[in-house]
Amino acid sequence: MIRALPILLLLAACNREPQPEPPTATENAQLDEAGAMLDNLAANDVTPTNAAQ
């Protein structure tokens, strides 16, 4: 059992899924702009729940 532990730990470390790369500065700016546009659309949305307000 003692000899199997290092092998199991190595296998567990090798079985990790690769992480996606973080967005670049340009992509981050585009994501922020898209988020702001969605926020504006949501604020101007007229639905039955907020039409009476």
JSON list of C-alpha atoms in Angstrom, two decimals:
[
{"chain": "A", "resi": 1, "resn": "MET", "atom": "CA", "xyz": [0.00, 0.00, 0.00]},
{"chain": "A", "resi": 2, "resn": "ILE", "atom": "CA", "xyz": [2.83, 2.42, 0.83]},
{"chain": "A", "resi": 3, "resn": "ARG", "atom": "CA", "xyz": [4.37, 1.92, -2.64]},
{"chain": "A", "resi": 4, "resn": "ALA", "atom": "CA", "xyz": [1.04, 2.45, -4.37]},
{"chain": "A", "resi": 5, "resn": "LEU", "atom": "CA", "xyz": [0.47, 5.88, -2.83]},
{"chain": "A", "resi": 6, "resn": "PRO", "atom": "CA", "xyz": [3.06, 7.80, -4.92]},
{"chain": "A", "resi": 7, "resn": "ILE", "atom": "CA", "xyz": [1.81, 6.12, -8.08]},
{"chain": "A", "resi": 8, "resn": "LEU", "atom": "CA", "xyz": [-1.77, 7.06, -7.27]},
{"chain": "A", "resi": 9, "resn": "LEU", "atom": "CA", "xyz": [-0.77, 10.65, -6.57]},
{"chain": "A", "resi": 10, "resn": "LEU", "atom": "CA", "xyz": [1.07, 10.87, -9.90]},
{"chain": "A", "resi": 11, "resn": "LEU", "atom": "CA", "xyz": [-1.94, 9.47, -11.73]},
{"chain": "A", "resi": 12, "resn": "ALA", "atom": "CA", "xyz": [-4.23, 11.94, -10.01]},
{"chain": "A", "resi": 13, "resn": "ALA", "atom": "CA", "xyz": [-1.98, 14.84, -11.02]},
{"chain": "A", "resi": 14, "resn": "CYS", "atom": "CA", "xyz": [-1.86, 13.69, -14.65]},
{"chain": "A", "resi": 15, "resn": "ASN", "atom": "CA", "xyz": [-5.61, 13.39, -14.96]},
{"chain": "A", "resi": 16, "resn": "ARG", "atom": "CA", "xyz": [-6.27, 17.12, -14.70]},
{"chain": "A", "resi": 17, "resn": "GLU", "atom": "CA", "xyz": [-8.21, 18.85, -17.44]},
{"chain": "A", "resi": 18, "resn": "PRO", "atom": "CA", "xyz": [-6.42, 21.77, -19.08]},
{"chain": "A", "resi": 19, "resn": "GLN", "atom": "CA", "xyz": [-7.68, 25.18, -18.07]},
{"chain": "A", "resi": 20, "resn": "PRO", "atom": "CA", "xyz": [-8.72, 27.72, -20.74]},
{"chain": "A", "resi": 21, "resn": "GLU", "atom": "CA", "xyz": [-6.47, 30.71, -21.23]},
{"chain": "A", "resi": 22, "resn": "PRO", "atom": "CA", "xyz": [-7.68, 33.94, -19.63]},
{"chain": "A", "resi": 23, "resn": "PRO", "atom": "CA", "xyz": [-9.01, 36.59, -22.02]},
{"chain": "A", "resi": 24, "resn": "THR", "atom": "CA", "xyz": [-6.60, 39.12, -23.47]},
{"chain": "A", "resi": 25, "resn": "ALA", "atom": "CA", "xyz": [-7.00, 42.83, -22.72]},
{"chain": "A", "resi": 26, "resn": "THR", "atom": "CA", "xyz": [-8.86, 43.34, -26.01]},
{"chain": "A", "resi": 27, "resn": "GLU", "atom": "CA", "xyz": [-11.18, 40.39, -25.37]},
{"chain": "A", "resi": 28, "resn": "ASN", "atom": "CA", "xyz": [-11.76, 41.60, -21.82]},
{"chain": "A", "resi": 29, "resn": "ALA", "atom": "CA", "xyz": [-12.76, 45.05, -23.11]},
{"chain": "A", "resi": 30, "resn": "GLN", "atom": "CA", "xyz": [-15.15, 43.43, -25.60]},
{"chain": "A", "resi": 31, "resn": "LEU", "atom": "CA", "xyz": [-16.68, 41.29, -22.85]},
{"chain": "A", "resi": 32, "resn": "ASP", "atom": "CA", "xyz": [-17.13, 44.36, -20.64]},
{"chain": "A", "resi": 33, "resn": "GLU", "atom": "CA", "xyz": [-18.79, 46.23, -23.51]},
{"chain": "A", "resi": 34, "resn": "ALA", "atom": "CA", "xyz": [-21.13, 43.31, -24.22]},
{"chain": "A", "resi": 35, "resn": "GLY", "atom": "CA", "xyz": [-22.02, 43.10, -20.53]},
{"chain": "A", "resi": 36, "resn": "ALA", "atom": "CA", "xyz": [-22.83, 46.81, -20.45]},
{"chain": "A", "resi": 37, "resn": "MET", "atom": "CA", "xyz": [-25.05, 46.44, -23.54]},
{"chain": "A", "resi": 38, "resn": "LEU", "atom": "CA", "xyz": [-26.91, 43.54, -21.90]},
{"chain": "A", "resi": 39, "resn": "ASP", "atom": "CA", "xyz": [-27.35, 45.56, -18.72]},
{"chain": "A", "resi": 40, "resn": "ASN", "atom": "CA", "xyz": [-28.83, 48.44, -20.75]},
{"chain": "A", "resi": 41, "resn": "LEU", "atom": "CA", "xyz": [-31.19, 46.08, -22.55]},
{"chain": "A", "resi": 42, "resn": "ALA", "atom": "CA", "xyz": [-32.33, 44.58, -19.26]},
{"chain": "A", "resi": 43, "resn": "ALA", "atom": "CA", "xyz": [-32.89, 48.04, -17.75]},
{"chain": "A", "resi": 44, "resn": "ASN", "atom": "CA", "xyz": [-35.03, 49.11, -20.73]},
{"chain": "A", "resi": 45, "resn": "ASP", "atom": "CA", "xyz": [-36.99, 45.86, -20.94]},
{"chain": "A", "resi": 46, "resn": "VAL", "atom": "CA", "xyz": [-40.74, 46.18, -20.47]},
{"chain": "A", "resi": 47, "resn": "THR", "atom": "CA", "xyz": [-42.32, 43.06, -19.06]},
{"chain": "A", "resi": 48, "resn": "PRO", "atom": "CA", "xyz": [-45.65, 42.54, -17.27]},
{"chain": "A", "resi": 49, "resn": "THR", "atom": "CA", "xyz": [-43.84, 42.52, -13.91]},
{"chain": "A", "resi": 50, "resn": "ASN", "atom": "CA", "xyz": [-42.20, 45.92, -14.34]},
{"chain": "A", "resi": 51, "resn": "ALA", "atom": "CA", "xyz": [-44.67, 47.61, -16.76]},
{"chain": "A", "resi": 52, "resn": "ALA", "atom": "CA", "xyz": [-46.84, 48.89, -13.90]},
{"chain": "A", "resi": 53, "resn": "GLN", "atom": "CA", "xyz": [-43.94, 50.63, -12.18]}
]
